[in-house]
Short mmCIF file of C-alpha atoms in Angstrom, two decimals:
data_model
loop_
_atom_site.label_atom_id
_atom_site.label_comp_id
_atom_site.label_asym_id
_atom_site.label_seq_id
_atom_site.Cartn_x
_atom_site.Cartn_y
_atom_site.Cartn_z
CA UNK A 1 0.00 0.00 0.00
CA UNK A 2 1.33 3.70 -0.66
CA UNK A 3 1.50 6.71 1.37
CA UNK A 4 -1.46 7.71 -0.31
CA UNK A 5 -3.55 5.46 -0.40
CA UNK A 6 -2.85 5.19 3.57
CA UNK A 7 -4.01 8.50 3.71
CA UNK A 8 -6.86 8.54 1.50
CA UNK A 9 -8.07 5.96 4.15
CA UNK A 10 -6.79 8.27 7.15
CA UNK A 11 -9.14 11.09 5.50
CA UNK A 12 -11.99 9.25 5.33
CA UNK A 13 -11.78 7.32 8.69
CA UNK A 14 -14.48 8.26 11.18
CA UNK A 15 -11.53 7.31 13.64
CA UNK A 16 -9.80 10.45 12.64
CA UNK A 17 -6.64 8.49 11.55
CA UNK A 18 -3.64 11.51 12.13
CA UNK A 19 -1.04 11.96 9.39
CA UNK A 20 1.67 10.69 12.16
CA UNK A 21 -0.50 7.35 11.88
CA UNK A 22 -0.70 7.08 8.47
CA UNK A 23 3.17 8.22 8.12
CA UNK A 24 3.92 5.16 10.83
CA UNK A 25 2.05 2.64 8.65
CA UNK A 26 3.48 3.72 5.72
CA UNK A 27 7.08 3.76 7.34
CA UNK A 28 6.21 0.12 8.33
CA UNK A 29 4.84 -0.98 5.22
CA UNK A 30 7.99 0.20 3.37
CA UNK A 31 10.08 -1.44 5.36
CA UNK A 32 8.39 -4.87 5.25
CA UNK A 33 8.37 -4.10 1.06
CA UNK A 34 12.37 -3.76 1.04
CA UNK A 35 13.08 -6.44 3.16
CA UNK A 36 11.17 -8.52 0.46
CA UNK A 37 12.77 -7.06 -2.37
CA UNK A 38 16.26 -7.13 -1.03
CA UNK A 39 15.62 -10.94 -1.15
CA UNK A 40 14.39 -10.93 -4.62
CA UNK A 41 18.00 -9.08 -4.68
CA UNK A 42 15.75 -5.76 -6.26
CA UNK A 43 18.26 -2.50 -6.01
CA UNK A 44 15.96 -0.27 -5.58
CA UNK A 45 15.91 -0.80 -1.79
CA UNK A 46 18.40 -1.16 0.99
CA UNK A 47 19.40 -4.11 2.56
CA UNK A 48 17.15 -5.72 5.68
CA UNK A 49 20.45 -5.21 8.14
CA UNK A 50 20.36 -1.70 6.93
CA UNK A 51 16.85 -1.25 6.95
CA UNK A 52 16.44 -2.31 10.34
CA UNK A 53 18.33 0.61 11.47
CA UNK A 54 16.48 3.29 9.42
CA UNK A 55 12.97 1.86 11.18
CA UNK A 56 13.27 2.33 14.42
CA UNK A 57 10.50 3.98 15.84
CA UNK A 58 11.38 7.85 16.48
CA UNK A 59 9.26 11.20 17.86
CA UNK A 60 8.87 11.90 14.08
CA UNK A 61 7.04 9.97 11.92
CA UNK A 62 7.53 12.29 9.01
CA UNK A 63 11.49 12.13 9.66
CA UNK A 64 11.26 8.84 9.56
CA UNK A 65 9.85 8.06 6.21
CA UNK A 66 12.41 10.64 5.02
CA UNK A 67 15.44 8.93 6.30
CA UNK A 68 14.03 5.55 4.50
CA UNK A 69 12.96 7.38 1.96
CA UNK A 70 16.68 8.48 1.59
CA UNK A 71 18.50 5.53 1.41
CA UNK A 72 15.73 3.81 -0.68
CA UNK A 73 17.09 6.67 -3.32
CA UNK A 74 20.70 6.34 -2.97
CA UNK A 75 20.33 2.83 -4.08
CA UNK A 76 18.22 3.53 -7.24
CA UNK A 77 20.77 6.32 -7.58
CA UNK A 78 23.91 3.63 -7.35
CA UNK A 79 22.56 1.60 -9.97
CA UNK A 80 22.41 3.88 -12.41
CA UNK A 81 25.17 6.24 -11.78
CA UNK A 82 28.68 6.49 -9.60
CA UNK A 83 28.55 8.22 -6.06
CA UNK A 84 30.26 11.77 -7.95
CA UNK A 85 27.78 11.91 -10.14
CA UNK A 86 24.75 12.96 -7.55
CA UNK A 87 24.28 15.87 -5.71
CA UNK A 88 26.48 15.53 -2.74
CA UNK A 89 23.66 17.03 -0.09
CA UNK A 90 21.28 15.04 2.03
CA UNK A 91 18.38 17.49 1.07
CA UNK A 92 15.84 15.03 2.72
CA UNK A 93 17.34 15.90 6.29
CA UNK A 94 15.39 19.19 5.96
CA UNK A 95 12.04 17.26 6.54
CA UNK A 96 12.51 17.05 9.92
CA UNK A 97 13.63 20.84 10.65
CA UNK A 98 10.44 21.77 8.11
CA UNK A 99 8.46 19.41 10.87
CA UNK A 100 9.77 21.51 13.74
CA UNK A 101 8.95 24.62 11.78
CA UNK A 102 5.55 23.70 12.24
CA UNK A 103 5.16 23.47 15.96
CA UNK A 104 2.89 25.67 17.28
CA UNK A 105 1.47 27.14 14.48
CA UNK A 106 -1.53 24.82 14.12
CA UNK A 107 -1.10 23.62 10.81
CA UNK A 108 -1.11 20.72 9.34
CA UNK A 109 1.36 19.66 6.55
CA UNK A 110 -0.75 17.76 4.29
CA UNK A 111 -3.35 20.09 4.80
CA UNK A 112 -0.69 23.08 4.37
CA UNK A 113 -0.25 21.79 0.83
CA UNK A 114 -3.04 20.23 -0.24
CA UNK A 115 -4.96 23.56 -0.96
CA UNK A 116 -7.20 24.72 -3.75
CA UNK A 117 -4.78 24.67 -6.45
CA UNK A 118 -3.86 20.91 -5.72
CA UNK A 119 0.01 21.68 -6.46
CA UNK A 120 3.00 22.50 -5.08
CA UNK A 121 6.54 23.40 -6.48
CA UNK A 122 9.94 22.02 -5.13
CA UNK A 123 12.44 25.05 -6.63
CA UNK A 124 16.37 24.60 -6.77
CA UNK A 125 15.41 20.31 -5.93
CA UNK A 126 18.72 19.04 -7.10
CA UNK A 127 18.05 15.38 -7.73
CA UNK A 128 14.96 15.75 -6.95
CA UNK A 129 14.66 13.77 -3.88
CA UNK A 130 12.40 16.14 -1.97
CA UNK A 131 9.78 16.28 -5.02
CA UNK A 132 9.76 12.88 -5.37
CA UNK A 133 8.76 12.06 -1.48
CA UNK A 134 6.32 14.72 -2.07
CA UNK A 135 4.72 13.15 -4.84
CA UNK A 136 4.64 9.49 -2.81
CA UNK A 137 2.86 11.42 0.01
CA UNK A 138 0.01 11.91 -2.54
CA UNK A 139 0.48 15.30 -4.04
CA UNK A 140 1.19 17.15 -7.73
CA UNK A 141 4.84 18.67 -7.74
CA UNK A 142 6.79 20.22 -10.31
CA UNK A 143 10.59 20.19 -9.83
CA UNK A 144 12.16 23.48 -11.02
CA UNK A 145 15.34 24.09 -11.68
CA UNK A 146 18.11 26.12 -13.53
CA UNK A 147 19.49 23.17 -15.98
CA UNK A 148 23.05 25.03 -16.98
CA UNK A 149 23.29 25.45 -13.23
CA UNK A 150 21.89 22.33 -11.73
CA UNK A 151 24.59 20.13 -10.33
CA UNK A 152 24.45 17.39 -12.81
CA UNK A 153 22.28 19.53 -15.41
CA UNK A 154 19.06 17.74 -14.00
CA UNK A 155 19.82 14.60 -15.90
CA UNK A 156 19.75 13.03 -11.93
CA UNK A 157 16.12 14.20 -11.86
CA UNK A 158 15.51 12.76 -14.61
CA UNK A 159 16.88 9.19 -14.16
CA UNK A 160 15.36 9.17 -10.76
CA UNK A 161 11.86 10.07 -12.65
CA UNK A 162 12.26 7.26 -15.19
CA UNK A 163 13.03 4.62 -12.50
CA UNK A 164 10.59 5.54 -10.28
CA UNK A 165 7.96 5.94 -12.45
CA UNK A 166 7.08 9.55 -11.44
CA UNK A 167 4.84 11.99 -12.72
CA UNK A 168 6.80 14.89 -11.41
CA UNK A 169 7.00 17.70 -13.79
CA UNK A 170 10.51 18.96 -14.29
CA UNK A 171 10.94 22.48 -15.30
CA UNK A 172 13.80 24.26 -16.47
CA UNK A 173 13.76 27.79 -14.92
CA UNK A 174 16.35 30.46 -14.60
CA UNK A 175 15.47 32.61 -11.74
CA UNK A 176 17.90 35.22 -12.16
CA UNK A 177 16.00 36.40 -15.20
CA UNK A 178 12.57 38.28 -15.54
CA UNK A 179 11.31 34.94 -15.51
CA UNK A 180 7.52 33.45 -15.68
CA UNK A 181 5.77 30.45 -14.50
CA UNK A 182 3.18 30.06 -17.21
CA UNK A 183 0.53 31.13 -15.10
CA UNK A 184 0.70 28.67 -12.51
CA UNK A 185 -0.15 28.80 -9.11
CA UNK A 186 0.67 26.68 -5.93
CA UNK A 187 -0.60 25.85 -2.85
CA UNK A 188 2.93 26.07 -1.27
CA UNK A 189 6.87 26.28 -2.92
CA UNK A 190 9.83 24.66 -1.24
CA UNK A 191 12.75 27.28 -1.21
CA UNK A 192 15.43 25.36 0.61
CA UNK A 193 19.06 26.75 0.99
CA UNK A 194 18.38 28.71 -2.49
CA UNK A 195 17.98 32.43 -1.91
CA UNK A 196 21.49 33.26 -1.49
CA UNK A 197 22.45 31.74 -5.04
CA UNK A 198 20.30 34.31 -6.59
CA UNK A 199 21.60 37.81 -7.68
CA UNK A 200 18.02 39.68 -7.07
CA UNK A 201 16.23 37.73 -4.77
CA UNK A 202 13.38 40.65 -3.92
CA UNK A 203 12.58 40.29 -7.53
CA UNK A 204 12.22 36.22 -6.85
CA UNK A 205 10.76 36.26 -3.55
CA UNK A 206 7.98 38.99 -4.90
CA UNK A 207 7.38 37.01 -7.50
CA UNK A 208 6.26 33.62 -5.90
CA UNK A 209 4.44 36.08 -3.50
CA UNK A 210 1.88 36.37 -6.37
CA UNK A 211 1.58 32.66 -7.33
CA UNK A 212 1.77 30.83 -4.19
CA UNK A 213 -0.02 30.51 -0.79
CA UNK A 214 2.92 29.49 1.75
CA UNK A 215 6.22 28.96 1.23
CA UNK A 216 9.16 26.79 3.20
CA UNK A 217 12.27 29.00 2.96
CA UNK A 218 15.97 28.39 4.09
CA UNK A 219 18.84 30.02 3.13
CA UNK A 220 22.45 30.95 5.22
CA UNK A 221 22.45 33.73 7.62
CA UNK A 222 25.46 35.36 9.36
CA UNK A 223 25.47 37.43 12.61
CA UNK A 224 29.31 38.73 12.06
CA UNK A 225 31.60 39.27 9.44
CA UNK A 226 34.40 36.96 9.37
CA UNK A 227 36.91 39.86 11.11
CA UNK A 228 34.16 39.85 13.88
CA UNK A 229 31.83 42.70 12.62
CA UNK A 230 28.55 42.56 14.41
CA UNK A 231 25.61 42.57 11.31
CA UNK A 232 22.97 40.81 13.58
CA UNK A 233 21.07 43.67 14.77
CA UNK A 234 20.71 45.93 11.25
CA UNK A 235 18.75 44.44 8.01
CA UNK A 236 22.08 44.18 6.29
CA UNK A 237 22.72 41.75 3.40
CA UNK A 238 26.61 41.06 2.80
CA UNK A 239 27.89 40.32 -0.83
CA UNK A 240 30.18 37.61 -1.05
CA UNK A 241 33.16 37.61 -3.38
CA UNK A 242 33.42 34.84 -6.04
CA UNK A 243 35.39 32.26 -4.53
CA UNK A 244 34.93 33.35 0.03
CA UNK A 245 31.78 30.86 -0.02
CA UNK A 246 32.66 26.79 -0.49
CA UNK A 247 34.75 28.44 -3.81
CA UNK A 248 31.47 28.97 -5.50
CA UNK A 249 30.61 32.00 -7.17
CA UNK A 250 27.17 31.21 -7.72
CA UNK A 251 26.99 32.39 -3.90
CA UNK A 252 25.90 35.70 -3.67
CA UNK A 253 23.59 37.22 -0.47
CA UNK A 254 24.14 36.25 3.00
CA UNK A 255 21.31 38.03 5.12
CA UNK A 256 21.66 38.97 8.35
CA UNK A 257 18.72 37.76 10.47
CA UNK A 258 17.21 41.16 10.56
CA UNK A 259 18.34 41.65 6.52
CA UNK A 260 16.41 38.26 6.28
CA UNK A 261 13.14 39.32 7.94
CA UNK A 262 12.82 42.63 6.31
CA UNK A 263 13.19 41.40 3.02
CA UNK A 264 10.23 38.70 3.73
CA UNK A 265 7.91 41.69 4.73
CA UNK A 266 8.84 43.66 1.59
CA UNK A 267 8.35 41.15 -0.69
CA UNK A 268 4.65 40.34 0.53
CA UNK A 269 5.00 37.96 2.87
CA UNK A 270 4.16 37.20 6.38
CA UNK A 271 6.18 35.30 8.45
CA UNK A 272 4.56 32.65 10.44
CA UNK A 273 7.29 30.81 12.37
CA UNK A 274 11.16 31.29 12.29
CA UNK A 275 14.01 29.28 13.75
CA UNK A 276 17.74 28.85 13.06
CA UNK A 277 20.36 26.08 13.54
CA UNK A 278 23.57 25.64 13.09
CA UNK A 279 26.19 28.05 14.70
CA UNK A 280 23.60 30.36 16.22
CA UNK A 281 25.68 32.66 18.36
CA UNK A 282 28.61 33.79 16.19
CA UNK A 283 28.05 32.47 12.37
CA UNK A 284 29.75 34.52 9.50
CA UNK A 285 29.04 34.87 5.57
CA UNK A 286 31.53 32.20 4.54
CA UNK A 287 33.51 30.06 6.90
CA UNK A 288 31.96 26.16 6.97
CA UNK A 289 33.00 25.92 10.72
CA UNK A 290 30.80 29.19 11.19
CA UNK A 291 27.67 28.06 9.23
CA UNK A 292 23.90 29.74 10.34
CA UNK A 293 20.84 28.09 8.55
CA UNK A 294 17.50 30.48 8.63
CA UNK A 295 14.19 28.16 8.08
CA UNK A 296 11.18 30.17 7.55
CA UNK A 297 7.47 29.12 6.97
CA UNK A 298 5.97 32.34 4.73
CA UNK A 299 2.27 33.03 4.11
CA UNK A 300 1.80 35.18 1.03
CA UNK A 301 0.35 38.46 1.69
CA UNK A 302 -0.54 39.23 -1.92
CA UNK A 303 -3.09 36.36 -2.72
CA UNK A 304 -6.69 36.07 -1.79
CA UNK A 305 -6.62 33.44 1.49
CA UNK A 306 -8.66 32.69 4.45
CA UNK A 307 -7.44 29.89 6.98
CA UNK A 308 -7.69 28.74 10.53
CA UNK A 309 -5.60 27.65 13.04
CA UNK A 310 -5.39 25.05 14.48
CA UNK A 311 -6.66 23.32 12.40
CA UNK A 312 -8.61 20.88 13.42
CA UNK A 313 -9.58 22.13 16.40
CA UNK A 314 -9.01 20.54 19.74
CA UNK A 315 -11.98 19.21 21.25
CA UNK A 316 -12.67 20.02 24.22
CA UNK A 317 -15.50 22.48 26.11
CA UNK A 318 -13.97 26.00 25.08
CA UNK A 319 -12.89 25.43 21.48
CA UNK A 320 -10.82 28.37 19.57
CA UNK A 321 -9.32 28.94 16.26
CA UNK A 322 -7.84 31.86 14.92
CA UNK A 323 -9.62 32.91 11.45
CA UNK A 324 -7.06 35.21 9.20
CA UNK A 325 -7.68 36.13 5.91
CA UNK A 326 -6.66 38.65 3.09
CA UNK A 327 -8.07 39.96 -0.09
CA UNK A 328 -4.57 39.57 -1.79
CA UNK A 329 -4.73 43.58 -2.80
CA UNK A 330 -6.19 46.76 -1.58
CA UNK A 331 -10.51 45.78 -2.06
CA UNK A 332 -11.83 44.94 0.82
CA UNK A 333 -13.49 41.80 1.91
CA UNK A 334 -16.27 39.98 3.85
CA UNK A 335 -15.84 36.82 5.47
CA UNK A 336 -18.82 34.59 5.70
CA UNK A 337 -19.19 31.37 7.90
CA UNK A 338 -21.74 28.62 7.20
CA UNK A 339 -22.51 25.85 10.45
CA UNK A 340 -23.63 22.99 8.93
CA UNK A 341 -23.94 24.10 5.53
CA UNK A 342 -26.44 26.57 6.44
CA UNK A 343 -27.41 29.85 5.93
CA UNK A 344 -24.39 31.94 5.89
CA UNK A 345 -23.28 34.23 8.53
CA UNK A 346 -21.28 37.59 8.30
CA UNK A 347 -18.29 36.88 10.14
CA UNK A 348 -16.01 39.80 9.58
CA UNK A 349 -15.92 42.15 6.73
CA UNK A 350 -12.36 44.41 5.94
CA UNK A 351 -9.17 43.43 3.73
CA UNK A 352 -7.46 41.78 5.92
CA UNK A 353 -7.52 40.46 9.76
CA UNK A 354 -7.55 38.00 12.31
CA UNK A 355 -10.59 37.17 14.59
CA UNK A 356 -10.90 34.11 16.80
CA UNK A 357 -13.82 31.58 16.65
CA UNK A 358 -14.36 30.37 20.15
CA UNK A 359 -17.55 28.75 19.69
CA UNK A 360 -16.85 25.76 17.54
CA UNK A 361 -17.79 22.68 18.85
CA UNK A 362 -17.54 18.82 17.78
CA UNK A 363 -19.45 17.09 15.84
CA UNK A 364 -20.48 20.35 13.15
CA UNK A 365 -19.20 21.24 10.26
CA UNK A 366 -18.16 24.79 9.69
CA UNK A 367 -16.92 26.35 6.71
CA UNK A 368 -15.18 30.31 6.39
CA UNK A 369 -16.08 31.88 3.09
CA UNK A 370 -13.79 34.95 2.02
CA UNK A 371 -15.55 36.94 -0.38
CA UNK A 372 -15.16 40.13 -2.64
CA UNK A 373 -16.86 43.32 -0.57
CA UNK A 374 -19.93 42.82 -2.85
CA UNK A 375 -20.48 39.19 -1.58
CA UNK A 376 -20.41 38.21 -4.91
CA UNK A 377 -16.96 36.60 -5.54
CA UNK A 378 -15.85 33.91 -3.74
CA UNK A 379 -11.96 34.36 -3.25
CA UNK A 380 -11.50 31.66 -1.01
CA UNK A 381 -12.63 29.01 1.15
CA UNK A 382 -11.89 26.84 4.30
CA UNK A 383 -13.44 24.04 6.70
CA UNK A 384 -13.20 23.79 9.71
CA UNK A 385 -12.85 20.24 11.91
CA UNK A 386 -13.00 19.09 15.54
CA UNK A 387 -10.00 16.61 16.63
CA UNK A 388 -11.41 13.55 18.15
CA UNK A 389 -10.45 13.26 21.73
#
């Protein structure tokens, strides 16, 4: 059984099957499948000694498909090409810091990216490996990338596509120019550690600002220069010279965390959660021993939205979620909220806000309704659940 279909069943289980569940049973599952195809002496999966190790029950469920999910692709990857060949990154380690980036905002992954627009866009992917788990988790991702720049040309994405069978779309896309998407739009785009290879990334980050709902976003961030220059504390962005960073001069803009934040807000973004790793108390632009990552979960600011959070709601006697919403420009807006798809109710009415609903309760269904200030557009939509206790 796939990841999807285990969810498919999670979403339509009166139990209220969680995604950590369904994650757990697919982590299982997988295992059990490449213990029987490492005896059929298949490639594609790692060997049961190995694969023991990788399934040991941990506090992330998510994580843990990742890390299988990992070596699963290093084999395919083997087969078909020599270690030097791949990227060199293990870009499915960022699951599990995305995961944390989550805490305590009340929403859900799945539900994060599974919005009206049904896709989602992995940009800068490398191999691919992130789009592909994506995909396996049940959802529509294109892969875009800059093929002259991509570290094997994207011909890694592509084998990886072929053998697994994928339906990933893989775009070639060169950022750095006044570049278009064709008129697509996405529920969320994965940014990861690509923002400071770009020369104007206010032009990029305003951009997706227009075509997406959320975004996952990490890039480097430095809180000195390397002859111990404090930066922290101003919204400074530091050039780098061709060869300071890792000898690669497609490095550019290392942000202070200040710089970082202010160019978020600029660009038409809110930031909804924020946390760093790495060398947190004295990182600088380009020394590896002095290495700051920023990850940053982004809600955009400049498309029409309502949601709630949490999301479902906890159950219990006094129930709250926070409604937000925005109009995506300067009309204003009415939200509407129907209780068990009845008549609807005027719930707030202005461009933009936040306003909590403390009166839902289990067992009815309610549903938030952003509309134009004429009530005659609907911009956007979202439901509301109870958890089950």
């Amino acid at each position: 059984m796939t990841l999807k279909q285990l969810l498919a069943v999670g979403h339509g289980n009166a139990s209220g099957t969680t995604l950590s569940e369904a994650l757990r049973h697919f982590s299982d599952s997988l295992a059990r499948a490449a213990s029987k195809q490492a005896q059929r002496g298949t490639a594609a999966f790692v060997d049961p000694k190995r694969q023991r190790k990788t399934c040991e029950r941990t506090k992330s469920p998510l994580r843990q498909v990742a890390m299988t999910t990992e070596r699963n692709f290093w084999e395919i990857k083997l087969t078909h090409r020599p270690k030097p060949f791949w990227y060199p990154y293990q870009t499915l380690r960022n699951v599990g810091v995305l995961e944390q980036l989550l805490t305590g905002t009340g929403l859900d992954f799945l539900q994060l990216c599974q919005g009206p627009h049904r896709k989602i866009a992995d940009i800068g992917g490398a191999d691919g490996d992130l789009a592909f788990l994506l995909e396996q988790m049940g959802l529509s991702v294109d892969l875009i990338d800059n093929e002259p720049t991509n570290f094997n040309h994207l011909q890694g994405a592509r084998i990886l596509k072929e053998a697994l069978h994928s339906n990933v779309m893989i775009r070639t896309v060169d950022l750095d120019s006044q570049f278009t998407l064709s008129g697509e739009k996405y529920d969320a785009i994965f940014l990861l550690g690509i923002l400071y290879h770009l020369k104007n990334p206010f032009f990029v980050l305003e951009k997706l600002a227009a075509i997406t709902r959320y975004c996952f976003l990490s890039t480097r961030i430095a809180r000195q220069t390397d002859n111990g220059q404090q930066i922290s504390q101003g919204p400074i962005a530091y050039l780098l010279g061709p060869q300071e960073c890792n000898n690669d001069s497609t490095n550019f803009w290392i942000f202070s965390e200040e710089g970082l934040k202010r160019l978020i807000n600029r660009t038409g973004w809110d930031l909804l959660s924020y946390l760093s790793i790495g060398v947190t108390a004295n990182s600088t632009p380009a020394d590896p021993e002095q290495d700051e990552r920023a990850f940053c979960l982004l809600r955009s600011k400049m498309v029409s939205m309502v949601t709630a959070s949490p999301n479902p709601v906890p159950a219990s006697k006094n129930t709250t979620t926070m409604i937000s919403w925005n109009t995506g420009n300067a009309a204003a807006g009415k939200v509407y909220v129907s209780i068990d798809n009845r008549e609807e109710l005027l719930f707030a009415a202005s461009r933009q806000g936040s306003a909590p609903a403390n009166w839902v309760r289990p067992g009815r269904t309610y549903e938030f309704r952003l509309y134009d200030s004429d009530h005659t557009r609907l911009l956007d939509k979202v439901a509301v659940a109870t958890a089950t206790e």
